[in-house]
Tab-separated table of C-alpha atoms in Angstrom:
chain	number	residue	atom	x	y	z
C	53	MET	CA	-12.228	0.464	52.358
C	54	ALA	CA	-8.905	2.313	52.342
C	55	ARG	CA	-6.524	1.357	49.546
C	56	TRP	CA	-3.963	-0.873	51.214
C	57	LEU	CA	-2.521	-2.589	48.120
C	58	THR	CA	-0.299	-0.568	45.782
C	59	VAL	CA	0.809	-1.967	42.421
C	60	ILE	CA	3.911	-0.121	41.238
C	61	GLY	CA	5.366	-0.247	37.750
C	62	ILE	CA	9.146	-0.104	37.879
C	63	GLY	CA	11.798	0.233	35.186
C	64	GLU	CA	15.394	-0.912	34.806
C	65	ASP	CA	16.617	2.257	36.547
C	66	GLY	CA	15.033	0.976	39.750
C	67	PHE	CA	14.039	3.017	42.800
C	68	SER	CA	15.686	6.224	41.598
C	69	GLY	CA	13.515	6.292	38.483
C	70	LEU	CA	10.246	6.182	40.433
C	71	GLY	CA	8.106	9.171	41.301
C	72	GLN	CA	7.643	10.397	44.857
C	73	GLN	CA	4.288	8.654	45.301
C	74	ALA	CA	5.752	5.261	44.403
C	75	GLN	CA	8.846	5.825	46.541
C	76	ASN	CA	6.691	6.744	49.532
C	77	ALA	CA	4.552	3.621	49.103
C	78	ILE	CA	7.654	1.419	49.069
C	79	ALA	CA	9.169	3.155	52.082
C	80	SER	CA	5.990	2.703	54.157
C	81	ALA	CA	5.101	-0.844	53.070
C	82	GLN	CA	5.006	-3.764	55.487
C	83	ALA	CA	5.349	-6.333	52.690
C	84	ILE	CA	6.644	-6.075	49.116
C	85	PHE	CA	5.874	-8.763	46.524
C	86	GLY	CA	7.712	-9.153	43.239
C	87	GLY	CA	10.121	-11.157	41.165
C	88	GLN	CA	13.694	-11.488	42.387
C	89	ARG	CA	14.843	-8.914	39.825
C	90	HIS	CA	12.242	-6.368	40.928
C	91	LEU	CA	12.941	-6.887	44.621
C	92	ALA	CA	16.648	-6.311	44.006
C	93	LEU	CA	15.880	-2.958	42.346
C	94	VAL	CA	14.393	-1.515	45.572
C	95	GLU	CA	16.687	-3.223	48.067
C	96	GLY	CA	17.952	-0.835	50.742
C	97	HIS	CA	15.062	1.611	50.317
C	98	HIS	CA	12.561	0.041	52.734
C	99	GLN	CA	12.154	-1.949	55.934
C	100	ALA	CA	9.390	-4.209	54.573
C	101	GLU	CA	9.374	-7.982	54.245
C	102	SER	CA	10.447	-8.904	50.705
C	103	ILE	CA	8.445	-11.798	49.275
C	104	ALA	CA	9.370	-13.405	45.945
C	105	TRP	CA	6.589	-14.880	43.847
C	106	PRO	CA	5.807	-18.433	44.963
C	107	VAL	CA	5.529	-21.577	42.855
C	108	PRO	CA	2.830	-22.127	41.773
C	109	PHE	CA	2.162	-18.459	41.179
C	110	ALA	CA	-1.554	-18.822	42.001
C	111	LYS	CA	-0.654	-18.971	45.699
C	112	SER	CA	0.447	-15.329	45.558
C	113	TYR	CA	-3.121	-13.979	45.621
C	114	GLU	CA	-3.877	-15.810	48.867
C	115	MET	CA	-0.622	-14.528	50.352
C	116	ILE	CA	-1.490	-10.945	49.419
C	117	ALA	CA	-5.089	-11.264	50.648
C	118	ALA	CA	-3.834	-12.540	54.022
C	119	ARG	CA	-2.305	-9.079	54.580
C	120	GLN	CA	-5.520	-7.204	53.819
C	121	GLY	CA	-5.691	-3.817	55.511
C	122	LYS	CA	-1.921	-3.523	55.914
C	123	PRO	CA	0.258	-1.543	53.482
C	124	VAL	CA	1.357	-3.979	50.756
C	125	VAL	CA	3.260	-3.231	47.540
C	126	VAL	CA	3.380	-5.342	44.387
C	127	LEU	CA	6.192	-4.577	41.962
C	128	ALA	CA	5.627	-5.080	38.227
C	129	SER	CA	7.467	-4.254	35.027
C	130	GLY	CA	6.600	-0.968	33.308
C	131	ASP	CA	2.875	-0.321	33.011
C	132	PRO	CA	1.130	-2.956	35.184
C	133	MET	CA	-2.108	-2.611	33.204
C	134	PHE	CA	-0.556	-3.349	29.787
C	135	PHE	CA	0.184	-7.087	29.514
C	136	GLY	CA	1.204	-6.758	33.146
C	137	MET	CA	0.577	-7.865	36.704
C	138	GLY	CA	-2.029	-5.184	37.347
C	139	ALA	CA	-4.675	-6.883	35.217
C	140	SER	CA	-4.240	-10.121	37.180
C	141	ILE	CA	-4.441	-8.291	40.498
C	142	MET	CA	-7.705	-6.612	39.494
C	143	ARG	CA	-9.306	-10.009	38.916
C	144	HIS	CA	-8.833	-10.783	42.623
C	145	PHE	CA	-9.161	-7.408	44.357
C	146	THR	CA	-11.413	-4.364	43.997
C	147	LEU	CA	-10.503	-0.862	42.911
C	148	ASP	CA	-11.420	0.350	46.397
C	149	GLU	CA	-8.471	-1.687	47.701
C	150	VAL	CA	-5.906	-1.128	44.976
C	151	GLU	CA	-3.798	1.857	43.940
C	152	ILE	CA	-1.967	1.451	40.629
C	153	ILE	CA	1.062	3.599	39.827
C	154	PRO	CA	2.239	2.997	36.252
C	155	PHE	CA	5.711	3.457	34.803
C	156	PRO	CA	6.422	3.863	31.062
C	157	SER	CA	5.828	0.455	29.488
C	158	SER	CA	8.397	-1.423	27.435
C	159	TYR	CA	6.268	-0.532	24.419
C	160	SER	CA	6.505	3.189	25.180
C	161	LEU	CA	10.252	2.992	25.695
C	162	ALA	CA	10.733	0.940	22.527
C	163	ALA	CA	8.586	3.323	20.464
C	164	ALA	CA	10.674	6.222	21.755
C	165	ARG	CA	13.918	4.491	20.778
C	166	MET	CA	12.568	3.653	17.323
C	167	GLY	CA	10.891	7.018	16.735
C	168	TRP	CA	7.586	5.253	16.047
C	169	ALA	CA	4.168	6.727	16.814
C	170	LEU	CA	2.709	4.251	19.290
C	171	GLN	CA	-0.824	4.603	17.912
C	172	ASP	CA	0.418	3.310	14.552
C	173	VAL	CA	1.974	0.153	16.007
C	174	ASP	CA	0.520	-3.235	17.010
C	175	CYS	CA	1.624	-3.982	20.579
C	176	LEU	CA	1.771	-7.736	21.163
C	177	SER	CA	3.183	-10.185	23.676
C	178	VAL	CA	4.465	-13.737	23.289
C	179	HIS	CA	5.568	-13.844	26.926
C	180	GLY	CA	3.957	-17.063	28.118
C	181	ARG	CA	1.968	-17.176	24.869
C	182	PRO	CA	2.405	-19.157	21.628
C	183	LEU	CA	4.567	-17.514	18.979
C	184	ALA	CA	1.832	-18.447	16.489
C	185	ILE	CA	-0.293	-15.480	17.557
C	186	LEU	CA	2.000	-13.292	15.414
C	187	GLN	CA	0.827	-15.000	12.210
C	188	LYS	CA	-2.259	-12.834	11.673
C	189	TYR	CA	-0.319	-9.586	12.240
C	190	ILE	CA	2.306	-10.137	9.540
C	191	HIS	CA	1.378	-7.772	6.713
C	192	ALA	CA	3.481	-5.550	4.468
C	193	LYS	CA	4.369	-2.147	5.976
C	194	ARG	CA	2.958	-3.141	9.371
C	195	LYS	CA	4.985	-2.283	12.461
C	196	LEU	CA	4.942	-4.563	15.500
C	197	LEU	CA	6.263	-4.269	19.036
C	198	VAL	CA	6.494	-7.733	20.552
C	199	LEU	CA	7.333	-8.479	24.180
C	200	SER	CA	9.580	-11.555	24.049
C	201	ASP	CA	9.249	-14.733	26.043
C	202	SER	CA	13.010	-15.243	26.335
C	203	GLY	CA	16.330	-14.506	24.712
C	204	GLN	CA	15.570	-17.107	22.052
C	205	THR	CA	12.425	-15.343	20.848
C	206	PRO	CA	14.164	-13.001	18.335
C	207	LEU	CA	15.613	-15.914	16.359
C	208	ALA	CA	12.267	-17.738	16.401
C	209	VAL	CA	10.543	-14.600	15.085
C	210	ALA	CA	13.150	-14.245	12.328
C	211	GLN	CA	12.515	-17.837	11.269
C	212	LEU	CA	8.757	-17.261	11.274
C	213	LEU	CA	9.150	-14.190	9.053
C	214	GLN	CA	11.350	-16.154	6.663
C	215	ALA	CA	8.753	-18.935	6.448
C	216	ARG	CA	6.111	-16.339	5.521
C	217	ARG	CA	8.530	-14.870	2.923
C	218	PHE	CA	8.981	-11.654	4.826
C	219	ALA	CA	12.714	-12.228	5.108
C	220	ARG	CA	13.552	-8.572	4.328
C	221	SER	CA	11.702	-7.462	7.466
C	222	GLN	CA	13.789	-5.395	9.855
C	223	ILE	CA	14.044	-6.769	13.396
C	224	THR	CA	15.368	-4.692	16.284
C	225	ALA	CA	15.929	-6.370	19.642
C	226	LEU	CA	15.912	-3.841	22.495
C	227	GLU	CA	17.338	-5.293	25.701
C	228	HIS	CA	17.069	-3.932	29.267
C	229	LEU	CA	15.490	-0.664	28.124
C	230	GLY	CA	16.107	2.259	30.466
C	231	GLY	CA	18.867	0.539	32.440
C	232	GLU	CA	22.639	0.425	32.522
C	233	LYS	CA	22.645	-2.795	30.433
C	234	GLU	CA	20.510	-1.364	27.639
C	235	HIS	CA	21.540	-2.749	24.269
C	236	ILE	CA	19.974	-2.505	20.814
C	237	HIS	CA	20.670	-4.834	17.896
C	238	SER	CA	19.098	-4.664	14.413
C	239	ALA	CA	19.202	-6.883	11.316
C	240	GLU	CA	17.016	-8.249	8.554
C	241	ALA	CA	15.162	-11.452	9.365
C	242	ALA	CA	17.046	-13.231	6.571
C	243	VAL	CA	20.446	-12.637	8.169
C	244	TRP	CA	19.550	-12.622	11.878
C	245	GLN	CA	22.510	-14.221	13.667
C	246	ALA	CA	21.836	-13.527	17.341
C	247	SER	CA	20.817	-17.026	18.453
C	248	GLU	CA	20.166	-15.698	21.936
C	249	CYS	CA	19.615	-12.237	23.381
C	250	ALA	CA	18.988	-11.128	26.945
C	251	ASP	CA	15.800	-12.645	28.311
C	252	LEU	CA	14.481	-9.142	29.030
C	253	ASN	CA	13.890	-7.829	25.515
C	254	ILE	CA	11.223	-6.387	23.280
C	255	LEU	CA	11.244	-6.654	19.500
C	256	ALA	CA	10.489	-3.874	17.048
C	257	ILE	CA	9.540	-5.409	13.692
C	258	GLU	CA	8.993	-3.572	10.433
C	259	CYS	CA	7.296	-6.064	8.115
C	260	ILE	CA	8.663	-6.022	4.572
C	261	ALA	CA	7.379	-8.577	2.078
C	262	ASP	CA	9.530	-10.553	-0.352
C	263	GLU	CA	8.520	-10.962	-3.995
C	264	LYS	CA	6.060	-13.828	-3.322
C	265	PRO	CA	4.966	-13.535	0.328
C	266	VAL	CA	2.470	-15.835	2.017
C	267	LEU	CA	-0.376	-13.375	2.550
C	268	MET	CA	-3.327	-13.792	4.897
C	269	PRO	CA	-5.843	-11.039	4.046
C	270	LEU	CA	-7.961	-9.380	6.716
C	271	SER	CA	-11.179	-10.158	4.854
C	272	THR	CA	-13.323	-13.220	5.506
C	273	GLY	CA	-13.100	-16.047	3.030
C	274	LEU	CA	-9.404	-16.909	3.082
C	275	SER	CA	-8.149	-18.994	0.201
C	276	ASP	CA	-8.809	-22.703	0.671
C	277	THR	CA	-5.063	-23.269	0.232
C	278	HIS	CA	-4.478	-21.824	3.719
C	279	PHE	CA	-6.216	-24.811	5.324
C	280	ILE	CA	-4.856	-28.316	5.715
C	281	ASN	CA	-7.868	-30.520	4.969
C	282	ASP	CA	-9.150	-33.819	3.603
C	283	GLY	CA	-11.946	-32.240	1.588
C	284	GLN	CA	-14.176	-31.541	4.596
C	285	LEU	CA	-13.872	-27.804	4.212
C	286	THR	CA	-16.414	-25.006	3.922
C	287	LYS	CA	-15.153	-23.550	0.658
C	288	GLN	CA	-13.943	-19.960	0.364
C	289	ASP	CA	-16.992	-18.271	-1.180
C	290	ILE	CA	-19.515	-20.202	0.932
C	291	ARG	CA	-17.417	-19.536	4.035
C	292	ALA	CA	-17.447	-15.785	3.440
C	293	VAL	CA	-21.253	-15.760	3.256
C	294	THR	CA	-21.538	-18.108	6.250
C	295	LEU	CA	-19.424	-15.811	8.416
C	296	ALA	CA	-21.453	-12.794	7.315
C	297	ARG	CA	-24.587	-14.634	8.415
C	298	LEU	CA	-23.010	-15.562	11.750
C	299	SER	CA	-22.430	-11.808	12.334
C	300	PRO	CA	-19.434	-11.971	14.727
C	301	GLU	CA	-19.110	-9.301	17.393
C	302	PRO	CA	-16.307	-8.685	19.925
C	303	PHE	CA	-16.264	-10.901	23.030
C	304	GLN	CA	-18.681	-13.422	21.515
C	305	LEU	CA	-18.293	-17.209	21.548
C	306	LEU	CA	-18.944	-19.494	18.561
C	307	TRP	CA	-19.597	-23.215	18.530
C	308	ASP	CA	-18.346	-24.784	15.287
C	309	VAL	CA	-20.189	-28.115	15.285
C	310	GLY	CA	-18.779	-30.719	12.931
C	311	ALA	CA	-15.847	-28.382	12.408
C	312	GLY	CA	-13.991	-30.363	9.743
C	313	CYS	CA	-10.654	-28.570	9.404
C	314	GLY	CA	-11.841	-25.634	11.555
C	315	SER	CA	-12.026	-23.026	8.802
C	316	VAL	CA	-15.147	-21.219	10.060
C	317	SER	CA	-14.143	-21.064	13.739
C	318	ILE	CA	-10.622	-19.980	12.794
C	319	GLU	CA	-11.860	-17.128	10.631
C	320	TRP	CA	-14.343	-16.125	13.358
C	321	MET	CA	-11.441	-15.718	15.808
C	322	ARG	CA	-9.301	-13.824	13.311
C	323	LEU	CA	-11.915	-11.051	13.069
C	324	HIS	CA	-11.243	-9.655	16.559
C	325	PRO	CA	-8.800	-10.577	19.361
C	326	SER	CA	-11.685	-11.051	21.822
C	327	CYS	CA	-13.691	-13.437	19.604
C	328	ARG	CA	-13.572	-17.000	20.942
C	329	ALA	CA	-14.569	-20.306	19.403
C	330	ILE	CA	-14.985	-23.961	20.285
C	331	ALA	CA	-14.504	-26.476	17.461
C	332	ILE	CA	-16.342	-29.759	17.986
C	333	GLU	CA	-15.064	-32.598	15.785
C	334	ALA	CA	-15.270	-36.389	16.063
C	335	ASN	CA	-12.715	-37.394	13.407
C	336	ALA	CA	-9.213	-37.832	14.870
C	337	GLN	CA	-7.342	-36.762	11.728
C	338	ARG	CA	-9.456	-33.642	11.315
C	339	GLN	CA	-8.885	-32.780	14.964
C	340	GLU	CA	-5.166	-32.536	14.183
C	341	PHE	CA	-5.935	-30.459	11.079
C	342	ILE	CA	-7.849	-28.018	13.298
C	343	LEU	CA	-4.924	-27.596	15.702
C	344	GLN	CA	-2.409	-27.124	12.870
C	345	ASN	CA	-4.599	-24.659	10.998
C	346	ALA	CA	-5.328	-22.644	14.146
C	347	ALA	CA	-1.590	-22.268	14.825
C	348	ASN	CA	-0.701	-21.498	11.197
C	349	LEU	CA	-3.372	-18.801	10.977
C	350	GLY	CA	-2.590	-17.055	14.254
C	351	VAL	CA	-5.365	-18.264	16.597
C	352	PRO	CA	-3.731	-21.053	18.658
C	353	SER	CA	-6.172	-20.462	21.521
C	354	LEU	CA	-9.023	-22.051	19.528
C	355	GLN	CA	-10.572	-24.631	21.846
C	356	LEU	CA	-10.974	-28.135	20.439
C	357	VAL	CA	-13.550	-30.586	21.785
C	358	ARG	CA	-12.885	-34.110	20.578
C	359	GLY	CA	-16.252	-35.806	20.182
C	360	LYS	CA	-19.529	-36.054	18.331
C	361	ALA	CA	-22.530	-33.796	18.769
C	362	PRO	CA	-24.833	-33.735	20.607
C	363	GLN	CA	-23.023	-35.739	23.320
C	364	ALA	CA	-19.857	-33.620	23.072
C	365	LEU	CA	-21.818	-30.410	23.679
C	366	ALA	CA	-22.640	-31.249	27.285
C	367	GLY	CA	-21.121	-28.844	29.800
C	368	LEU	CA	-19.748	-26.369	27.255
C	369	GLU	CA	-20.082	-22.630	27.819
C	370	ALA	CA	-23.260	-21.272	26.227
C	371	PRO	CA	-22.489	-19.740	22.815
C	372	ASP	CA	-23.554	-16.486	21.175
C	373	ALA	CA	-23.554	-18.150	17.762
C	374	ILE	CA	-23.491	-21.694	16.407
C	375	PHE	CA	-22.405	-22.982	13.024
C	376	ILE	CA	-23.312	-26.521	12.019
C	377	GLY	CA	-21.235	-27.476	9.039
C	378	GLY	CA	-22.043	-31.172	9.169
C	379	GLY	CA	-24.388	-33.500	10.968
C	380	VAL	CA	-27.669	-31.578	10.780
C	381	THR	CA	-29.442	-34.909	10.153
C	382	GLY	CA	-27.981	-36.374	13.333
C	383	GLU	CA	-30.473	-37.125	16.057
C	384	ASP	CA	-31.098	-34.102	18.300
C	385	VAL	CA	-28.134	-32.112	16.912
C	386	LEU	CA	-30.191	-29.099	15.803
C	387	GLN	CA	-32.403	-29.245	18.883
C	388	SER	CA	-29.476	-29.536	21.312
C	389	CYS	CA	-27.680	-26.608	19.686
C	390	TRP	CA	-30.815	-24.455	19.762
C	391	GLN	CA	-31.395	-25.177	23.448
C	392	ALA	CA	-27.788	-24.279	24.320
C	393	LEU	CA	-27.797	-21.022	22.311
C	394	LYS	CA	-28.030	-17.807	24.308
C	395	PRO	CA	-31.162	-15.645	23.888
C	396	GLY	CA	-30.629	-13.433	20.850
C	397	GLY	CA	-27.997	-15.818	19.490
C	398	ARG	CA	-27.637	-16.878	15.855
C	399	LEU	CA	-27.733	-20.413	14.475
C	400	VAL	CA	-26.390	-20.987	10.970
C	401	ALA	CA	-26.374	-24.430	9.358
C	402	ASN	CA	-25.218	-25.515	5.904
C	403	ALA	CA	-26.673	-28.406	3.910
C	404	VAL	CA	-25.661	-30.074	0.644
C	405	THR	CA	-27.591	-33.371	0.574
C	406	LEU	CA	-31.337	-33.681	0.063
C	407	GLN	CA	-31.718	-35.221	3.520
C	408	SER	CA	-29.895	-32.400	5.299
C	409	GLU	CA	-31.729	-29.779	3.227
C	410	LEU	CA	-35.054	-31.349	4.225
C	411	ALA	CA	-34.005	-31.176	7.882
C	412	LEU	CA	-33.378	-27.449	7.525
C	413	HIS	CA	-36.742	-26.910	5.805
C	414	GLN	CA	-38.503	-28.720	8.637
C	415	TRP	CA	-36.596	-26.752	11.246
C	416	ARG	CA	-37.505	-23.451	9.634
C	417	ALA	CA	-41.177	-24.416	9.524
C	418	GLN	CA	-41.160	-24.935	13.297
C	419	TYR	CA	-38.731	-22.284	14.562
C	420	GLY	CA	-38.556	-19.717	11.798
C	421	GLY	CA	-35.564	-18.192	10.168
C	422	GLU	CA	-34.273	-17.659	6.660
C	423	LEU	CA	-33.172	-20.100	3.995
C	424	VAL	CA	-30.611	-19.089	1.378
C	425	ARG	CA	-29.376	-21.235	-1.486
C	426	LEU	CA	-25.968	-20.516	-2.959
C	427	SER	CA	-24.508	-21.804	-6.202
C	428	VAL	CA	-20.891	-21.180	-7.121
C	429	ALA	CA	-19.280	-21.967	-10.458
C	430	GLN	CA	-15.636	-21.717	-11.475
C	431	ALA	CA	-14.402	-21.152	-15.015
C	432	ALA	CA	-12.367	-24.124	-16.273
C	433	GLU	CA	-10.884	-25.339	-19.528
C	434	LEU	CA	-12.707	-27.732	-21.838
C	435	GLY	CA	-10.387	-28.452	-24.720
C	436	SER	CA	-9.602	-25.112	-26.317
C	437	PHE	CA	-12.623	-23.457	-24.692
C	438	ASP	CA	-13.736	-22.435	-21.190
C	439	VAL	CA	-16.827	-23.678	-19.373
C	440	TRP	CA	-18.411	-23.201	-15.979
C	441	ARG	CA	-17.764	-26.018	-13.483
C	442	GLN	CA	-20.679	-25.934	-11.065
C	443	ALA	CA	-20.064	-26.838	-7.429
C	444	LEU	CA	-22.818	-28.505	-5.434
C	445	PRO	CA	-25.350	-25.887	-4.317
C	446	VAL	CA	-25.410	-25.139	-0.581
C	447	THR	CA	-28.525	-24.342	1.421
C	448	ILE	CA	-27.953	-22.089	4.442
C	449	LEU	CA	-30.335	-21.824	7.382
C	450	CYS	CA	-30.102	-18.606	9.425
C	451	SER	CA	-32.155	-18.492	12.638
C	452	GLN	CA	-32.052	-16.055	15.524
C	453	LYS	CA	-33.280	-17.061	18.961
C	454	SER	CA	-35.741	-14.681	20.574
C	455	ARG	CA	-34.508	-12.740	23.585
């Protein structure tokens, strides 16, 4: 099939800033889709029907598909394949139908203005996304380029940096890059005064820690103090071993059954942007802990299922790995999880009580796997001396389903 749909990245300098290929596609189009701002940038350079994005936006794909075989142009900001419209288009049309003509992205333009090497920068977007996703990227000396959601985003970011005690961080708001209205404003997060910038802006952030910053290390086994909880928490050292046994890989899905405060599923998602998790929890208060912890630790997309296993597992997407932190003695919990697990998937379950440990022993005898027992002790004062305070030992079952 001939390519009839052309996705064109366009900058603030409009039609004149486009290459000849893009200009020709616009001039020969029968229909041009885009936002009102994009359509205005090419006005007077074509005879096509101009169509602004409908509400709801999902209708746009049907409208484009109805013109199949005729020359259609979709206008997008900068590089359509980098947090842009191009990725959405490719979920509905094939490469045989689509021609994509990129323009320098906002990230490229911002890096050029800042003199930053783009490969050394984290390129993020909070456009239509929770601001909380920035939490896991805030580290000393790290440089971030963040596509804003609106003109109020810079102030919200400054407040977030202050809360993490990174108030000395340098924020640069770059507005309307590449156009006549381009404007750049810089200040430390602690003294940021611009309550509102232009809606079209990207932020360049150089993270600088204060004397006592709130740090979230990249390693597994975050401090227990990072999690709001009522005591139902897989403790730091046990959690680190549990995650190692779960063996996360990119694009994999975890079920965290009896999630408590969500510590294991949250750390699973922090390991790679493509890692996903579903936290299953019956307790209403702990459900709220999970949502708060997920936002505070930079993974607000963690999916919460409010209910008790095994009933709450019905209809969920099949997982690559399952962690059972509580409820292994519940009727059919282990069996239901095992049946739902993908071939080759890993099941890890922790037990503290004699009854739950017996359930894991019986499971291993029937289905195989490995049992590990961990004991952790912390040094503590006893009068003028120090002694070891022994935590309850934890038995860990690790089973892999045959392919």
